[in-house]
Tab-separated table of C-alpha atoms (C1' of nucleotides) in Angstrom:
chain	number	residue	atom	x	y	z
A	123	UNK	CA	12.855	135.715	65.209
A	124	UNK	CA	15.770	138.151	65.310
A	125	UNK	CA	18.203	135.288	65.596
A	126	UNK	CA	16.742	133.452	62.649
A	127	UNK	CA	16.722	136.630	60.579
A	128	UNK	CA	20.356	137.219	61.442
A	129	UNK	CA	21.220	133.729	60.251
A	130	UNK	CA	19.442	134.355	56.960
A	131	UNK	CA	21.323	137.585	56.389
A	132	UNK	CA	24.602	135.821	57.087
A	133	UNK	CA	23.706	133.073	54.660
A	134	UNK	CA	22.734	135.573	51.981
A	135	UNK	CA	26.055	137.387	52.413
A	136	UNK	CA	27.875	134.071	52.279
A	137	UNK	CA	26.184	133.108	49.018
A	138	UNK	CA	27.072	136.354	47.277
A	139	UNK	CA	30.612	136.299	48.640
A	140	UNK	CA	31.075	132.725	47.415
A	141	UNK	CA	29.844	133.643	43.944
A	142	UNK	CA	32.202	136.605	43.752
A	143	UNK	CA	35.128	134.555	45.065
A	144	UNK	CA	34.428	131.966	42.384
A	145	UNK	CA	34.059	134.514	39.582
A	146	UNK	CA	37.022	136.762	40.357
A	147	UNK	CA	39.106	135.112	43.035
A	148	UNK	CA	39.249	136.084	46.702
A	149	UNK	CA	41.931	138.729	46.453
A	150	UNK	CA	40.206	140.575	43.626
A	151	UNK	CA	36.922	140.675	45.552
A	152	UNK	CA	36.453	143.643	47.874
A	153	UNK	CA	34.183	143.984	50.874
A	154	UNK	CA	32.481	146.818	49.045
A	155	UNK	CA	31.504	144.493	46.178
A	156	UNK	CA	30.062	141.879	48.517
A	157	UNK	CA	28.091	144.494	50.429
A	158	UNK	CA	26.757	145.999	47.195
A	159	UNK	CA	25.514	142.627	45.916
A	160	UNK	CA	23.622	141.934	49.129
A	161	UNK	CA	22.375	145.509	49.322
A	162	UNK	CA	24.062	146.395	52.577
A	163	UNK	CA	26.527	149.035	53.620
A	164	UNK	CA	30.117	147.964	54.053
A	165	UNK	CA	29.953	148.789	57.734
A	166	UNK	CA	27.070	146.396	58.238
A	167	UNK	CA	28.899	143.673	56.343
A	168	UNK	CA	31.771	143.829	58.846
A	169	UNK	CA	29.250	143.603	61.647
A	170	UNK	CA	28.093	140.234	60.329
A	171	UNK	CA	31.526	138.814	59.466
A	172	UNK	CA	34.781	139.703	61.134
A	173	UNK	CA	36.937	139.076	58.059
A	174	UNK	CA	36.472	138.869	54.319
A	175	UNK	CA	37.358	135.181	54.065
A	176	UNK	CA	35.039	134.214	56.890
A	177	UNK	CA	32.158	135.387	54.691
A	178	UNK	CA	32.550	132.040	52.933
A	179	UNK	CA	32.315	129.944	56.096
A	180	UNK	CA	28.556	129.290	56.258
A	181	UNK	CA	28.624	128.049	52.668
A	182	UNK	CA	31.898	126.182	52.920
A	183	UNK	CA	30.746	124.079	55.868
A	184	UNK	CA	27.547	122.872	54.204
A	185	UNK	CA	28.936	119.500	53.181
A	186	UNK	CA	30.542	118.603	56.472
A	187	UNK	CA	27.669	120.039	58.475
A	188	UNK	CA	25.494	117.292	57.094
A	189	UNK	CA	27.949	114.704	58.306
A	190	UNK	CA	28.238	116.123	61.803
A	191	UNK	CA	24.450	116.358	62.191
A	192	UNK	CA	24.204	112.781	61.025
A	193	UNK	CA	26.821	111.839	63.594
A	194	UNK	CA	24.689	113.505	66.275
A	195	UNK	CA	21.721	111.330	65.417
A	196	UNK	CA	23.828	108.165	65.530
A	197	UNK	CA	22.199	105.597	67.850
A	198	UNK	CA	24.691	103.800	70.108
A	199	UNK	CA	23.541	100.323	69.148
A	200	UNK	CA	24.194	100.814	65.442
A	201	UNK	CA	27.441	100.718	63.469
A	202	UNK	CA	28.529	103.883	61.670
A	203	UNK	CA	28.360	102.271	58.233
A	204	UNK	CA	24.835	101.103	58.881
A	205	UNK	CA	23.697	104.434	60.258
A	206	UNK	CA	25.079	106.481	57.390
A	207	UNK	CA	23.659	104.078	54.878
A	208	UNK	CA	20.160	104.517	56.309
A	209	UNK	CA	20.432	108.300	56.648
A	210	UNK	CA	21.589	108.671	53.080
A	211	UNK	CA	18.486	107.113	51.579
A	212	UNK	CA	16.383	110.113	52.579
A	213	UNK	CA	18.800	112.828	51.568
A	214	UNK	CA	18.471	113.169	47.795
A	215	UNK	CA	14.704	113.718	47.972
A	216	UNK	CA	14.752	116.225	50.824
A	217	UNK	CA	17.243	118.535	49.156
A	218	UNK	CA	15.523	121.687	47.821
A	219	UNK	CA	16.802	123.406	44.662
A	220	UNK	CA	18.070	126.261	46.834
A	221	UNK	CA	20.018	123.823	48.984
A	222	UNK	CA	21.422	122.169	45.878
A	223	UNK	CA	22.645	125.563	44.676
A	224	UNK	CA	24.310	126.063	48.042
A	225	UNK	CA	25.865	122.610	47.788
A	226	UNK	CA	27.356	123.537	44.432
A	227	UNK	CA	28.773	126.733	45.884
A	228	UNK	CA	30.196	124.758	48.804
A	229	UNK	CA	31.976	122.371	46.473
A	230	UNK	CA	33.353	125.289	44.500
A	231	UNK	CA	34.682	126.982	47.616
A	232	UNK	CA	36.354	123.761	48.732
A	233	UNK	CA	38.163	123.297	45.461
A	234	UNK	CA	38.973	126.996	45.235
A	235	UNK	CA	40.675	126.548	48.608
A	236	UNK	CA	43.370	124.609	46.773
A	237	UNK	CA	44.580	127.744	45.035
A	238	UNK	CA	43.525	130.496	47.447
A	239	UNK	CA	45.393	130.447	50.764
A	240	UNK	CA	42.822	132.712	52.412
A	241	UNK	CA	40.028	130.262	51.606
A	242	UNK	CA	42.124	127.271	52.595
A	243	UNK	CA	42.568	128.849	55.964
A	244	UNK	CA	38.808	129.443	56.300
A	245	UNK	CA	38.133	125.822	55.332
A	246	UNK	CA	40.638	124.511	57.860
A	247	UNK	CA	39.183	126.730	60.559
A	248	UNK	CA	35.707	125.420	59.775
A	249	UNK	CA	36.947	121.825	60.010
A	250	UNK	CA	38.651	122.698	63.271
A	251	UNK	CA	35.349	123.888	64.663
A	252	UNK	CA	33.667	120.684	63.500
A	253	UNK	CA	36.417	118.696	65.170
A	254	UNK	CA	35.525	120.212	68.531
A	255	UNK	CA	31.853	119.412	68.054
A	256	UNK	CA	32.747	115.913	66.940
A	257	UNK	CA	34.859	115.450	70.047
A	258	UNK	CA	31.818	116.119	72.171
A	259	UNK	CA	29.727	113.647	70.161
A	260	UNK	CA	32.410	110.978	70.485
A	261	UNK	CA	32.862	111.790	74.142
A	262	UNK	CA	29.168	111.253	74.789
A	263	UNK	CA	29.210	108.005	72.878
A	264	UNK	CA	32.151	106.627	74.825
A	265	UNK	CA	31.049	108.063	78.137
A	266	UNK	CA	34.115	110.274	78.392
A	267	UNK	CA	34.846	113.974	78.477
A	268	UNK	CA	35.258	115.902	75.225
A	269	UNK	CA	38.578	117.156	76.641
A	270	UNK	CA	39.880	113.602	77.081
A	271	UNK	CA	43.010	113.232	74.969
A	272	UNK	CA	41.941	109.917	73.442
A	273	UNK	CA	38.603	111.381	72.465
A	274	UNK	CA	40.256	114.407	70.858
A	275	UNK	CA	42.654	112.156	68.959
A	276	UNK	CA	39.788	110.152	67.547
A	277	UNK	CA	37.927	113.326	66.605
A	278	UNK	CA	41.012	114.690	64.856
A	279	UNK	CA	41.503	111.484	62.903
A	280	UNK	CA	37.828	111.327	61.968
A	281	UNK	CA	37.552	114.927	60.813
A	282	UNK	CA	40.899	114.625	59.040
A	283	UNK	CA	39.706	111.806	56.825
A	284	UNK	CA	36.339	113.513	56.418
A	285	UNK	CA	38.071	116.628	55.140
A	286	UNK	CA	40.295	114.793	52.666
A	287	UNK	CA	37.455	112.700	51.271
A	288	UNK	CA	35.340	115.818	50.938
A	289	UNK	CA	38.062	117.553	48.976
A	290	UNK	CA	38.400	114.496	46.785
A	291	UNK	CA	34.677	114.277	46.089
A	292	UNK	CA	34.566	117.999	45.423
A	293	UNK	CA	37.330	117.794	42.851
A	294	UNK	CA	35.631	114.830	41.181
A	295	UNK	CA	32.259	116.543	41.070
A	296	UNK	CA	33.611	119.713	39.533
A	297	UNK	CA	35.483	117.605	37.011
A	298	UNK	CA	32.116	116.316	35.877
A	299	UNK	CA	31.666	113.119	37.885
A	300	UNK	CA	28.200	111.750	38.497
A	301	UNK	CA	26.778	113.219	41.721
A	302	UNK	CA	24.787	110.035	42.300
A	303	UNK	CA	27.964	108.033	42.694
A	304	UNK	CA	28.269	110.027	45.911
A	305	UNK	CA	26.237	107.456	47.810
A	306	UNK	CA	29.023	104.935	47.755
A	307	UNK	CA	31.460	107.626	48.786
A	308	UNK	CA	29.547	108.266	51.953
A	309	UNK	CA	30.078	104.661	52.821
A	310	UNK	CA	33.765	105.285	52.276
A	311	UNK	CA	33.427	108.081	54.851
A	312	UNK	CA	32.107	105.696	57.398
A	313	UNK	CA	34.674	103.069	56.642
A	314	UNK	CA	37.591	105.502	56.730
A	315	UNK	CA	36.442	107.027	60.008
A	316	UNK	CA	36.014	103.540	61.405
A	317	UNK	CA	39.570	102.668	60.476
A	318	UNK	CA	41.113	105.972	61.518
A	319	UNK	CA	39.772	105.613	65.030
A	320	UNK	CA	40.813	102.015	65.378
A	321	UNK	CA	37.198	100.898	65.437
A	322	UNK	CA	36.410	103.072	68.442
A	323	UNK	CA	34.239	105.420	66.425
A	324	UNK	CA	32.258	103.103	64.230
A	325	UNK	CA	31.421	100.061	66.265
A	326	UNK	CA	28.086	99.733	67.981
A	327	UNK	CA	28.350	100.607	71.654
A	328	UNK	CA	26.739	98.464	74.330
A	329	UNK	CA	26.398	99.188	78.036
A	330	UNK	CA	29.498	100.126	79.992
A	331	UNK	CA	31.739	99.802	76.964
A	332	UNK	CA	34.665	102.116	76.422
A	333	UNK	CA	37.803	102.556	74.305
B	274	UNK	CA	74.690	131.675	50.784
B	275	UNK	CA	71.882	134.052	49.919
B	276	UNK	CA	69.298	131.356	50.565
B	277	UNK	CA	70.710	130.444	53.937
B	278	UNK	CA	70.943	134.094	54.956
B	279	UNK	CA	67.333	134.598	53.930
B	280	UNK	CA	66.294	131.703	56.139
B	281	UNK	CA	68.134	133.198	59.082
B	282	UNK	CA	66.448	136.562	58.634
B	283	UNK	CA	63.059	134.862	58.468
B	284	UNK	CA	63.818	132.947	61.641
B	285	UNK	CA	64.946	136.089	63.420
B	286	UNK	CA	61.742	137.871	62.420
B	287	UNK	CA	59.727	134.871	63.544
B	288	UNK	CA	61.383	134.851	66.957
B	289	UNK	CA	60.701	138.521	67.619
B	290	UNK	CA	57.143	138.270	66.302
B	291	UNK	CA	56.481	135.274	68.550
B	292	UNK	CA	57.788	137.146	71.591
B	293	UNK	CA	55.597	140.153	70.838
B	294	UNK	CA	52.555	137.973	70.184
B	295	UNK	CA	53.111	136.302	73.532
B	296	UNK	CA	53.638	139.560	75.408
B	297	UNK	CA	50.815	141.628	73.934
B	298	UNK	CA	48.620	139.353	71.864
B	299	UNK	CA	48.516	139.175	68.091
B	300	UNK	CA	46.013	141.933	67.458
B	301	UNK	CA	47.853	144.446	69.628
B	302	UNK	CA	51.121	143.757	67.796
B	303	UNK	CA	51.762	145.843	64.681
B	304	UNK	CA	54.029	145.123	61.762
B	305	UNK	CA	55.947	148.248	62.663
B	306	UNK	CA	56.789	146.857	66.114
B	307	UNK	CA	58.045	143.574	64.700
B	308	UNK	CA	60.168	145.342	62.110
B	309	UNK	CA	61.612	147.678	64.739
B	310	UNK	CA	62.669	144.786	67.005
B	311	UNK	CA	64.482	143.035	64.179
B	312	UNK	CA	65.947	146.287	62.916
B	313	UNK	CA	64.288	146.189	59.521
B	314	UNK	CA	62.011	148.573	57.696
B	315	UNK	CA	58.343	147.656	57.574
B	316	UNK	CA	58.557	147.368	53.827
B	317	UNK	CA	61.234	144.694	54.085
B	318	UNK	CA	59.251	142.810	56.716
B	319	UNK	CA	56.382	142.380	54.252
B	320	UNK	CA	58.851	141.118	51.698
B	321	UNK	CA	59.808	138.251	53.996
B	322	UNK	CA	56.298	137.392	55.207
B	323	UNK	CA	53.089	137.905	53.317
B	324	UNK	CA	50.920	138.399	56.402
B	325	UNK	CA	51.405	139.316	60.034
B	326	UNK	CA	50.298	135.947	61.397
B	327	UNK	CA	52.533	134.019	59.039
B	328	UNK	CA	55.502	135.636	60.795
B	329	UNK	CA	54.936	133.019	63.493
B	330	UNK	CA	55.030	130.049	61.131
B	331	UNK	CA	58.742	129.151	61.221
B	332	UNK	CA	58.638	129.079	65.022
B	333	UNK	CA	55.280	127.398	65.304
B	334	UNK	CA	56.287	124.439	63.151
B	335	UNK	CA	59.416	123.609	65.137
B	336	UNK	CA	57.866	120.787	67.126
B	337	UNK	CA	56.194	119.025	64.220
B	338	UNK	CA	59.131	119.634	61.906
B	339	UNK	CA	61.173	117.307	64.053
B	340	UNK	CA	58.558	114.625	63.651
B	341	UNK	CA	58.317	114.940	59.886
B	342	UNK	CA	62.098	114.828	59.490
B	343	UNK	CA	62.171	111.750	61.673
B	344	UNK	CA	59.492	110.254	59.480
B	345	UNK	CA	61.677	110.903	56.442
B	346	UNK	CA	64.525	108.903	57.924
B	347	UNK	CA	62.273	105.975	58.758
B	348	UNK	CA	63.733	102.743	57.316
B	349	UNK	CA	61.121	100.478	55.710
B	350	UNK	CA	62.090	97.409	57.687
B	351	UNK	CA	61.491	99.012	61.070
B	352	UNK	CA	58.257	99.711	62.950
B	353	UNK	CA	57.362	103.332	63.698
B	354	UNK	CA	57.480	102.835	67.461
B	355	UNK	CA	60.910	101.303	67.229
B	356	UNK	CA	62.245	104.004	64.907
B	357	UNK	CA	60.995	106.893	67.027
B	358	UNK	CA	62.308	105.284	70.152
B	359	UNK	CA	65.803	105.065	68.666
B	360	UNK	CA	65.746	108.579	67.216
B	361	UNK	CA	64.648	110.074	70.504
B	362	UNK	CA	67.682	108.856	72.395
B	363	UNK	CA	69.950	111.302	70.574
B	364	UNK	CA	67.670	114.304	70.681
B	365	UNK	CA	67.984	115.736	74.197
B	366	UNK	CA	71.758	116.050	73.924
B	367	UNK	CA	71.855	117.633	70.480
B	368	UNK	CA	69.485	120.465	71.375
B	369	UNK	CA	71.396	123.756	71.700
B	370	UNK	CA	70.225	126.434	74.167
B	371	UNK	CA	69.115	128.545	71.217
B	372	UNK	CA	67.016	125.681	69.915
B	373	UNK	CA	65.543	125.154	73.345
B	374	UNK	CA	64.518	128.805	73.451
B	375	UNK	CA	62.859	128.340	70.080
B	376	UNK	CA	61.113	125.233	71.357
B	377	UNK	CA	59.688	127.232	74.236
B	378	UNK	CA	58.452	129.907	71.861
B	379	UNK	CA	56.903	127.220	69.687
B	380	UNK	CA	55.000	125.772	72.606
B	381	UNK	CA	53.808	129.229	73.583
B	382	UNK	CA	52.555	129.954	70.081
B	383	UNK	CA	50.694	126.654	69.980
B	384	UNK	CA	48.884	127.312	73.219
B	385	UNK	CA	48.280	130.946	72.297
B	386	UNK	CA	46.526	129.606	69.214
B	387	UNK	CA	43.745	128.462	71.516
B	388	UNK	CA	42.732	132.051	72.194
B	389	UNK	CA	43.914	133.870	69.072
B	390	UNK	CA	42.050	132.909	65.908
B	391	UNK	CA	44.730	134.415	63.689
B	392	UNK	CA	47.396	132.179	65.220
B	393	UNK	CA	45.122	129.153	65.163
B	394	UNK	CA	44.750	129.651	61.476
B	395	UNK	CA	48.530	129.895	61.019
B	396	UNK	CA	49.023	126.707	63.050
B	397	UNK	CA	46.426	124.838	61.005
B	398	UNK	CA	47.980	126.044	57.773
B	399	UNK	CA	51.379	124.839	58.963
B	400	UNK	CA	49.935	121.415	59.810
B	401	UNK	CA	48.268	121.359	56.417
B	402	UNK	CA	51.623	121.879	54.761
B	403	UNK	CA	53.130	119.095	56.855
B	404	UNK	CA	50.259	116.864	55.836
B	405	UNK	CA	51.213	117.243	52.189
B	406	UNK	CA	54.827	116.423	52.907
B	407	UNK	CA	53.779	113.460	55.009
B	408	UNK	CA	51.608	112.209	52.167
B	409	UNK	CA	54.666	112.042	49.973
B	410	UNK	CA	56.631	110.172	52.647
B	411	UNK	CA	53.808	107.676	53.126
B	412	UNK	CA	53.364	107.377	49.384
B	413	UNK	CA	57.030	106.467	48.973
B	414	UNK	CA	56.817	103.951	51.767
B	415	UNK	CA	53.790	102.218	50.306
B	416	UNK	CA	54.928	102.522	46.728
B	417	UNK	CA	51.995	104.710	45.782
B	418	UNK	CA	51.465	108.261	44.585
B	419	UNK	CA	51.183	111.087	47.094
B	420	UNK	CA	47.913	112.027	45.325
B	421	UNK	CA	46.423	108.602	45.990
B	422	UNK	CA	43.301	109.061	48.093
B	423	UNK	CA	44.206	106.304	50.550
B	424	UNK	CA	47.628	107.815	51.068
B	425	UNK	CA	46.154	111.259	51.670
B	426	UNK	CA	43.652	109.837	54.139
B	427	UNK	CA	46.425	108.197	56.128
B	428	UNK	CA	48.459	111.395	56.077
B	429	UNK	CA	45.472	113.393	57.313
B	430	UNK	CA	44.823	110.957	60.125
B	431	UNK	CA	48.490	110.883	61.099
B	432	UNK	CA	48.964	114.645	61.122
B	433	UNK	CA	45.626	115.076	62.875
B	434	UNK	CA	46.695	112.994	65.849
B	435	UNK	CA	50.149	114.554	65.745
B	436	UNK	CA	48.589	118.007	66.019
B	437	UNK	CA	46.294	117.117	68.918
B	438	UNK	CA	49.026	115.388	70.896
B	439	UNK	CA	51.316	118.348	70.288
B	440	UNK	CA	48.699	120.731	71.611
B	441	UNK	CA	48.235	118.505	74.621
B	442	UNK	CA	51.936	118.319	75.380
B	443	UNK	CA	52.236	122.060	74.899
B	444	UNK	CA	49.487	122.787	77.389
B	445	UNK	CA	51.055	120.377	79.891
B	446	UNK	CA	54.502	121.862	79.507
B	447	UNK	CA	53.324	125.417	79.997
B	448	UNK	CA	51.372	124.277	83.021
B	449	UNK	CA	54.683	123.213	84.522
B	450	UNK	CA	54.931	119.543	83.577
B	451	UNK	CA	58.318	117.848	83.436
B	452	UNK	CA	59.762	118.160	79.916
B	453	UNK	CA	61.556	114.837	80.340
B	454	UNK	CA	58.265	112.992	80.568
B	455	UNK	CA	58.077	113.929	76.876
B	456	UNK	CA	59.941	110.800	75.897
B	457	UNK	CA	57.029	108.563	76.634
B	458	UNK	CA	54.730	110.936	74.834
B	459	UNK	CA	56.669	110.487	71.629
B	460	UNK	CA	55.932	106.826	71.898
B	461	UNK	CA	52.296	107.799	72.190
B	462	UNK	CA	52.776	109.655	68.902
B	463	UNK	CA	53.952	106.561	67.206
B	464	UNK	CA	51.242	104.428	68.687
B	465	UNK	CA	48.456	106.885	67.854
B	466	UNK	CA	49.666	107.287	64.282
B	467	UNK	CA	49.894	103.545	63.997
B	468	UNK	CA	46.296	103.180	65.131
B	469	UNK	CA	44.919	106.097	63.120
B	470	UNK	CA	46.211	104.623	59.897
B	471	UNK	CA	44.986	101.151	60.641
B	472	UNK	CA	48.537	99.870	60.922
B	473	UNK	CA	49.385	101.002	57.422
B	474	UNK	CA	51.715	103.705	58.649
B	475	UNK	CA	53.565	102.053	61.431
B	476	UNK	CA	54.228	98.489	60.436
B	477	UNK	CA	57.513	97.471	58.910
B	478	UNK	CA	57.252	97.214	55.142
B	479	UNK	CA	58.688	94.295	53.233
B	480	UNK	CA	59.030	93.845	49.472
B	481	UNK	CA	55.968	94.313	47.319
B	482	UNK	CA	53.745	95.055	50.244
B	483	UNK	CA	50.993	97.616	50.039
B	484	UNK	CA	47.896	98.888	51.890
C	268	DA	C1'	2.326	160.071	71.331
C	269	DC	C1'	6.516	158.672	73.927
C	270	DA	C1'	10.371	156.241	75.428
C	271	DC	C1'	13.261	152.252	74.597
C	272	DT	C1'	16.020	149.243	71.929
C	273	DC	C1'	18.043	147.106	68.112
C	274	DC	C1'	19.648	147.556	63.453
C	275	DT	C1'	21.709	150.229	60.052
C	276	DG	C1'	24.389	153.966	57.587
C	277	DT	C1'	28.024	157.770	57.578
C	278	DC	C1'	32.369	159.439	58.652
C	279	DA	C1'	36.881	159.372	60.209
C	280	DC	C1'	40.527	156.662	61.566
C	281	DT	C1'	44.297	152.816	62.120
C	282	DC	C1'	46.812	149.327	60.269
C	283	DA	C1'	47.934	145.515	56.832
C	284	DG	C1'	49.974	144.985	52.651
C	285	DT	C1'	51.586	146.501	47.640
C	286	DG	C1'	53.741	149.089	43.688
C	287	DC	C1'	57.168	152.217	42.348
C	288	DC	C1'	61.432	154.189	42.451
C	289	DA	C1'	65.835	155.571	44.521
C	290	DT	C1'	69.695	153.792	47.074
C	291	DC	C1'	72.995	150.752	48.810
C	292	DC	C1'	75.624	146.742	49.320
C	293	DT	C1'	78.081	142.857	47.357
C	294	DG	C1'	80.503	140.203	44.253
C	295	DT	C1'	82.842	140.291	39.650
C	296	DC	C1'	85.613	141.548	36.018
C	297	DA	C1'	88.988	144.623	33.977
D	151	DT	C1'	91.674	150.163	42.527
D	152	DG	C1'	87.662	151.317	39.971
D	153	DA	C1'	83.651	150.486	37.113
D	154	DC	C1'	79.525	147.796	36.798
D	155	DA	C1'	75.503	144.553	37.289
D	156	DG	C1'	72.033	142.723	40.237
D	157	DG	C1'	69.767	141.735	44.249
D	158	DA	C1'	68.408	143.469	48.807
D	159	DT	C1'	66.701	147.406	51.226
D	160	DG	C1'	64.251	151.760	52.447
D	161	DG	C1'	60.917	155.667	51.609
D	162	DC	C1'	56.610	157.084	49.963
D	163	DA	C1'	52.144	157.037	48.363
D	164	DC	C1'	48.231	154.302	47.859
D	165	DT	C1'	44.358	150.705	48.295
D	166	DG	C1'	41.601	147.954	51.110
D	167	DA	C1'	40.326	145.621	55.610
D	168	DG	C1'	38.350	146.461	59.742
D	169	DT	C1'	36.892	149.525	64.008
D	170	DG	C1'	34.914	153.254	66.953
D	171	DA	C1'	31.710	156.900	67.562
D	172	DC	C1'	27.669	159.014	66.515
D	173	DA	C1'	23.183	159.700	64.268
D	174	DG	C1'	19.001	158.330	62.366
D	175	DG	C1'	15.070	154.848	61.560
D	176	DA	C1'	11.988	150.897	62.442
D	177	DG	C1'	9.495	148.066	65.576
D	178	DT	C1'	7.539	147.391	70.315
D	179	DG	C1'	5.439	148.126	74.719
D	180	DT	C1'	3.027	151.776	77.531
DNA sequence: ACACTCCTGTCACTCAGTGCCATCCTGTCA
DNA sequence: TGACAGGATGGCACTGAGTGACAGGAGTGT
């Protein structure tokens, strides 16, 4: 229970930090302000997050987290396009209002990262982390090690396109685009990843197949 | 002249910072130490670099800078593999001892980035910058805008594989691998970029062609 | 009730980074 | 040669990020 509680505290901090970053900018926001909003002492804040910018990480990774979890559930015998298409049908209904609020914050952080170097760096670091996890997923799928150079290259290409498309969607959404058009964009994800890995990550995988 | 002098000061700072980071780690290195080595006041150091980690940026980008410049000189009618192969033949001879020392520092910073989050972040930010420049090169080549989503996706994929291969080469080199085996690895660059962009960045481009 | 442990707050401290002002160095014009 | 303008530098004081050490407080098992 302690672990779960810790996660909830971190998320709460992240939410308040994201709001403040959005309202005033990152530089103008102090650790003291974040701590005050959550109702914690500054000292405790720094025990939960090592740096000010990293306070935004849990929120900022929300969008891509979904993708990586989806990737984890990807059955070998199915193509990526097909898998994502199926997974997407359940998403809109299972999203609670609280999660939707977090999604909005995530999009805001991503677009704010365009102007705020500190946030950009946090966003890139988050994507870097996802790239490592993705490498292990791809490695499993291809029956290779996650340290294998080919596997890492495919992971880098996949997360690279994922990041850019995410930024693009984020900008569109904040500019007032229809969130329901997103469905088609997820298919673009799949297609772009498919292309960027030369078909290696995307095709169905049979027995004994490899890159 | 002022601009060139400024660049030289920045490079000198970057060299000394990189050495200190390598010797003692990033966290253990203070701004005061860096300034002292270069023979500058701390105040002036912060005028040249906004943060401590960014002091490493000029050095850390050395390896990829070469690639991006090569990309800039890439004639439309030639394939990427072919172009890189030709460019590489001149490189080993034109590298001065000073440049070679910088190359070594660059490799060290890249591998140090594995352990030091602050450096990792600087390295990712540098690659991010290169990605933007690459987008404009690719955009020109395809006759599209650098803001075009397809162009940005290709740039992300290309720089992603470039980054991973660079990290791989760096680790190999520091582990004692033969630097002259590097030649073949540059071909791997070209090939991986070619694949990651679905042939779009890599094929020769004729008139009126596009993605 | 007691010991044990984990979480939190308080205080003092170091170091990153900035704003302000004085100084110096350099190139230019008389 | 000397006076002058402007950018680069240094010194100083200050804010804010982040840490270490210590002291309570809350929950838990005995």
